[in-house]
Amino acid sequence: MASAGLRWFYTGPAEKLPPHVFFAVSAVFHYLGPSFAVLLFPAVGVLGVAWFRIASAALLFAPWTRPLRVWNGADRRTRLLLVSMGLCLAAMNSSFYLALDRLPMSLVASIEFVGTIAVAAAGLRSARNLAALILAVSGVVLLIDVTWSDDPVGLAWAFLNGALFVVYIVLAHRLAQSGAAGGISGLGAAMTIAFLAVLPFGLDEVLAVITDPVLILASIGVGVCSSVIPYICDQLAMARLPRASFALLLSLLPASATIIGLIVLAQVPSIRDLGGVALVMVGVALHKPPRPAS
């Protein structure tokens, strides 16, 4: 599915970096993207922002992943995977924003993290990795200060997003099994399908701001930060990490947010926060990915 140029880059320069580096980059943008998106909700609308996010990502992926060529060269099973991934991305991104519009980000993130625990637990093969998972989850519990909500609609969107995030991990890991280059080419095709799926939704909100270049550029920036950079990094990491190991690494997201808050925003963490970061770090360090079958 990948062009020769993409294959060279992903099997050359990208291969020299450990997969955890790509996960770290993804983790940073995991927070930047939603932060920018929430700021645009009042001006562009929730579904309008989701529309711009997916549309701009599909547009940026198209020239170098060539989605039509990927689709024409795919067999029936691969096409089903691409359609499933595209529909998942469309529904996940939209439900995530609809949840953020009604609930605090910490609560939405916590519900999202619950599903990743199940993915990590499903891949456990040793007592050592079980201990790693327990430590990481305990650290996240200390880090996340969650206030529950009595908004049933917001909670419904949040739980739907959490379920779809698990589906995303499973489908994205299947894409990555063809290697990073093939996975990213497949991602480009899936993003085109996602755009076709969301095309009718949020179009009114998009047309209302189509003459405002500042809002359009800001919305494209959300697409780059939320769907281009992190999803590419996910593929680069997933191509070399077992699914359970990737799921466990997601416990680093709240810990990285605490560290970024200290460095960038001068938000001094509490003793409880530091204890949570320490537990997550120990859990991730303790985890040992299983050896690939020979």
Short mmCIF file of C-alpha atoms in Angstrom, two decimals, residues 22-231:
data_model
loop_
_atom_site.label_atom_id
_atom_site.label_comp_id
_atom_site.label_asym_id
_atom_site.label_seq_id
_atom_site.Cartn_x
_atom_site.Cartn_y
_atom_site.Cartn_z
CA PHE A 22 6.78 8.53 18.53
CA PHE A 23 4.36 7.74 21.33
CA ALA A 24 5.73 10.69 23.32
CA VAL A 25 5.11 13.05 20.39
CA SER A 26 1.59 11.67 20.03
CA ALA A 27 1.00 12.20 23.76
CA VAL A 28 1.91 15.89 23.54
CA PHE A 29 -0.47 16.52 20.66
CA HIS A 30 -3.13 14.42 22.37
CA TYR A 31 -3.63 17.43 24.66
CA LEU A 32 -2.84 20.29 22.29
CA GLY A 33 -5.48 19.31 19.74
CA PRO A 34 -8.50 19.16 22.08
CA SER A 35 -7.41 22.38 23.81
CA PHE A 36 -7.45 24.25 20.52
CA ALA A 37 -10.72 22.61 19.46
CA VAL A 38 -12.60 23.63 22.61
CA LEU A 39 -11.61 27.25 22.01
CA LEU A 40 -13.20 27.10 18.56
CA PHE A 41 -16.52 25.57 19.66
CA PRO A 42 -18.28 28.94 20.27
CA ALA A 43 -17.28 30.34 16.88
CA VAL A 44 -17.39 27.30 14.60
CA GLY A 45 -19.67 24.88 16.43
CA VAL A 46 -18.90 21.42 17.77
CA LEU A 47 -19.68 19.43 14.64
CA GLY A 48 -18.17 22.18 12.51
CA VAL A 49 -14.84 21.76 14.29
CA ALA A 50 -15.08 17.98 13.88
CA TRP A 51 -15.82 18.48 10.16
CA PHE A 52 -12.80 20.76 9.69
CA ARG A 53 -10.58 18.38 11.69
CA ILE A 54 -11.38 15.38 9.53
CA ALA A 55 -11.55 17.29 6.24
CA SER A 56 -8.18 19.00 6.72
CA ALA A 57 -6.54 15.74 7.76
CA ALA A 58 -7.95 13.93 4.71
CA LEU A 59 -6.76 16.76 2.46
CA LEU A 60 -3.24 16.72 3.92
CA PHE A 61 -2.94 12.93 3.75
CA ALA A 62 -4.19 12.65 0.16
CA PRO A 63 -1.14 13.87 -1.85
CA TRP A 64 1.36 11.54 -0.24
CA THR A 65 -0.77 8.52 0.71
CA ARG A 66 -2.86 8.47 -2.49
CA PRO A 67 -6.03 6.97 -0.99
CA LEU A 68 -7.64 6.03 -4.32
CA ARG A 69 -4.59 4.00 -5.31
CA VAL A 70 -4.59 2.32 -1.90
CA TRP A 71 -8.29 1.47 -2.27
CA ASN A 72 -7.91 0.11 -5.82
CA GLY A 73 -4.95 -2.05 -4.79
CA ALA A 74 -6.63 -3.45 -1.67
CA ASP A 75 -8.32 -6.83 -1.40
CA ARG A 76 -11.81 -7.27 0.07
CA ARG A 77 -10.55 -7.84 3.61
CA THR A 78 -8.34 -4.74 3.54
CA ARG A 79 -11.17 -2.63 2.16
CA LEU A 80 -13.39 -3.75 5.02
CA LEU A 81 -10.65 -2.73 7.46
CA LEU A 82 -10.30 0.68 5.79
CA VAL A 83 -14.05 1.32 5.87
CA SER A 84 -14.27 0.21 9.50
CA MET A 85 -11.36 2.48 10.43
CA GLY A 86 -12.85 5.42 8.54
CA LEU A 87 -16.26 5.09 10.18
CA CYS A 88 -14.60 4.66 13.57
CA LEU A 89 -12.55 7.86 13.12
CA ALA A 90 -15.62 9.83 12.03
CA ALA A 91 -17.78 8.67 14.94
CA MET A 92 -14.98 8.80 17.54
CA ASN A 93 -13.85 12.34 16.73
CA SER A 94 -17.43 13.64 16.63
CA SER A 95 -18.51 11.95 19.88
CA PHE A 96 -15.31 13.15 21.59
CA TYR A 97 -16.08 16.78 20.75
CA LEU A 98 -19.76 16.41 21.65
CA ALA A 99 -18.66 15.07 25.05
CA LEU A 100 -16.11 17.86 25.55
CA ASP A 101 -18.82 20.41 24.83
CA ARG A 102 -20.77 19.23 27.89
CA LEU A 103 -18.26 17.68 30.28
CA PRO A 104 -14.83 18.56 31.77
CA MET A 105 -11.90 17.19 29.78
CA SER A 106 -10.64 15.28 32.84
CA LEU A 107 -13.86 13.27 33.05
CA VAL A 108 -13.94 12.52 29.32
CA ALA A 109 -10.27 11.45 29.44
CA SER A 110 -10.91 9.22 32.46
CA ILE A 111 -13.79 7.42 30.76
CA GLU A 112 -11.61 7.04 27.67
CA PHE A 113 -8.79 5.53 29.76
CA VAL A 114 -11.06 2.80 31.19
CA GLY A 115 -11.24 1.06 27.84
CA THR A 116 -7.48 1.07 27.38
CA ILE A 117 -7.13 -0.83 30.66
CA ALA A 118 -9.17 -3.65 29.12
CA VAL A 119 -6.94 -3.71 26.03
CA ALA A 120 -3.80 -3.81 28.15
CA ALA A 121 -5.25 -6.51 30.42
CA ALA A 122 -6.26 -8.66 27.44
CA GLY A 123 -2.61 -8.83 26.38
CA LEU A 124 -1.19 -9.82 29.75
CA ARG A 125 1.11 -12.84 29.56
CA SER A 126 3.07 -12.61 32.83
CA ALA A 127 2.80 -11.65 36.50
CA ARG A 128 5.37 -8.93 35.84
CA ASN A 129 3.15 -7.22 33.28
CA LEU A 130 0.13 -7.61 35.56
CA ALA A 131 2.05 -5.77 38.28
CA ALA A 132 3.04 -3.11 35.72
CA LEU A 133 -0.61 -2.60 34.77
CA ILE A 134 -1.72 -2.33 38.42
CA LEU A 135 0.98 0.26 39.14
CA ALA A 136 0.14 2.31 36.05
CA VAL A 137 -3.61 2.29 36.75
CA SER A 138 -3.01 3.22 40.40
CA GLY A 139 -0.88 6.15 39.27
CA VAL A 140 -3.58 7.39 36.91
CA VAL A 141 -6.18 7.17 39.68
CA LEU A 142 -4.00 9.44 41.82
CA LEU A 143 -3.42 11.87 38.95
CA ILE A 144 -6.98 12.32 37.76
CA ASP A 145 -9.15 14.50 39.93
CA VAL A 146 -12.54 13.65 38.49
CA THR A 147 -15.86 15.24 39.39
CA TRP A 148 -18.77 13.14 38.15
CA SER A 149 -21.48 14.74 36.05
CA ASP A 150 -25.27 14.53 36.09
CA ASP A 151 -25.44 15.30 32.35
CA PRO A 152 -26.69 12.01 30.82
CA VAL A 153 -26.24 13.20 27.24
CA GLY A 154 -22.65 14.26 27.84
CA LEU A 155 -21.91 10.97 29.60
CA ALA A 156 -23.45 9.01 26.74
CA TRP A 157 -21.17 10.76 24.24
CA ALA A 158 -18.17 10.20 26.53
CA PHE A 159 -18.82 6.47 26.90
CA LEU A 160 -19.38 6.14 23.15
CA ASN A 161 -16.06 7.88 22.56
CA GLY A 162 -14.36 5.58 25.08
CA ALA A 163 -15.71 2.48 23.34
CA LEU A 164 -14.70 3.79 19.93
CA PHE A 165 -11.21 4.60 21.22
CA VAL A 166 -10.75 0.91 22.02
CA VAL A 167 -11.96 0.04 18.51
CA TYR A 168 -9.49 2.59 17.13
CA ILE A 169 -6.58 0.93 18.98
CA VAL A 170 -7.54 -2.50 17.63
CA LEU A 171 -8.09 -1.35 14.03
CA ALA A 172 -5.06 0.96 13.95
CA HIS A 173 -2.87 -1.88 15.20
CA ARG A 174 -4.16 -4.09 12.38
CA LEU A 175 -3.26 -1.38 9.87
CA ALA A 176 0.21 -1.14 11.40
CA GLN A 177 0.82 -4.87 10.90
CA SER A 178 1.68 -4.12 7.28
CA GLY A 179 4.51 -1.89 8.54
CA ALA A 180 4.58 1.81 9.29
CA ALA A 181 4.54 2.87 5.63
CA GLY A 182 1.62 0.62 4.73
CA GLY A 183 -0.20 1.56 7.91
CA ILE A 184 0.03 5.30 7.23
CA SER A 185 -1.04 4.82 3.61
CA GLY A 186 -4.05 2.89 4.92
CA LEU A 187 -4.66 5.65 7.45
CA GLY A 188 -4.83 8.19 4.62
CA ALA A 189 -7.47 6.10 2.83
CA ALA A 190 -9.42 5.63 6.06
CA MET A 191 -9.36 9.39 6.69
CA THR A 192 -10.87 9.99 3.25
CA ILE A 193 -13.67 7.56 4.13
CA ALA A 194 -14.12 9.36 7.46
CA PHE A 195 -14.52 12.65 5.61
CA LEU A 196 -17.16 11.18 3.31
CA ALA A 197 -18.99 9.92 6.40
CA VAL A 198 -19.06 13.32 8.17
CA LEU A 199 -19.60 15.38 5.01
CA PRO A 200 -23.34 16.07 5.64
CA PHE A 201 -22.89 16.70 9.38
CA GLY A 202 -21.75 20.10 10.53
CA LEU A 203 -21.84 21.45 6.98
CA ASP A 204 -24.17 24.31 7.99
CA GLU A 205 -21.70 25.39 10.68
CA VAL A 206 -18.82 25.18 8.21
CA LEU A 207 -20.61 27.28 5.58
CA ALA A 208 -21.36 29.93 8.19
CA VAL A 209 -17.62 30.60 8.75
CA ILE A 210 -16.27 29.71 5.30
CA THR A 211 -15.44 33.37 4.59
CA ASP A 212 -13.41 33.82 7.78
CA PRO A 213 -9.78 32.88 6.94
CA VAL A 214 -8.64 33.06 10.57
CA LEU A 215 -11.22 30.52 11.74
CA ILE A 216 -10.50 28.28 8.75
CA LEU A 217 -6.75 28.30 9.42
CA ALA A 218 -7.33 27.67 13.12
CA SER A 219 -9.62 24.74 12.28
CA ILE A 220 -7.02 23.29 9.92
CA GLY A 221 -4.50 23.64 12.74
CA VAL A 222 -6.80 21.51 14.90
CA GLY A 223 -6.77 18.84 12.18
CA VAL A 224 -2.98 18.84 12.01
CA CYS A 225 -2.57 18.67 15.80
CA SER A 226 -5.38 16.17 16.40
CA SER A 227 -5.51 13.83 13.40
CA VAL A 228 -2.32 14.13 11.34
CA ILE A 229 0.65 14.26 13.73
CA PRO A 230 -0.68 11.99 16.51
CA TYR A 231 -2.19 9.35 14.19
#
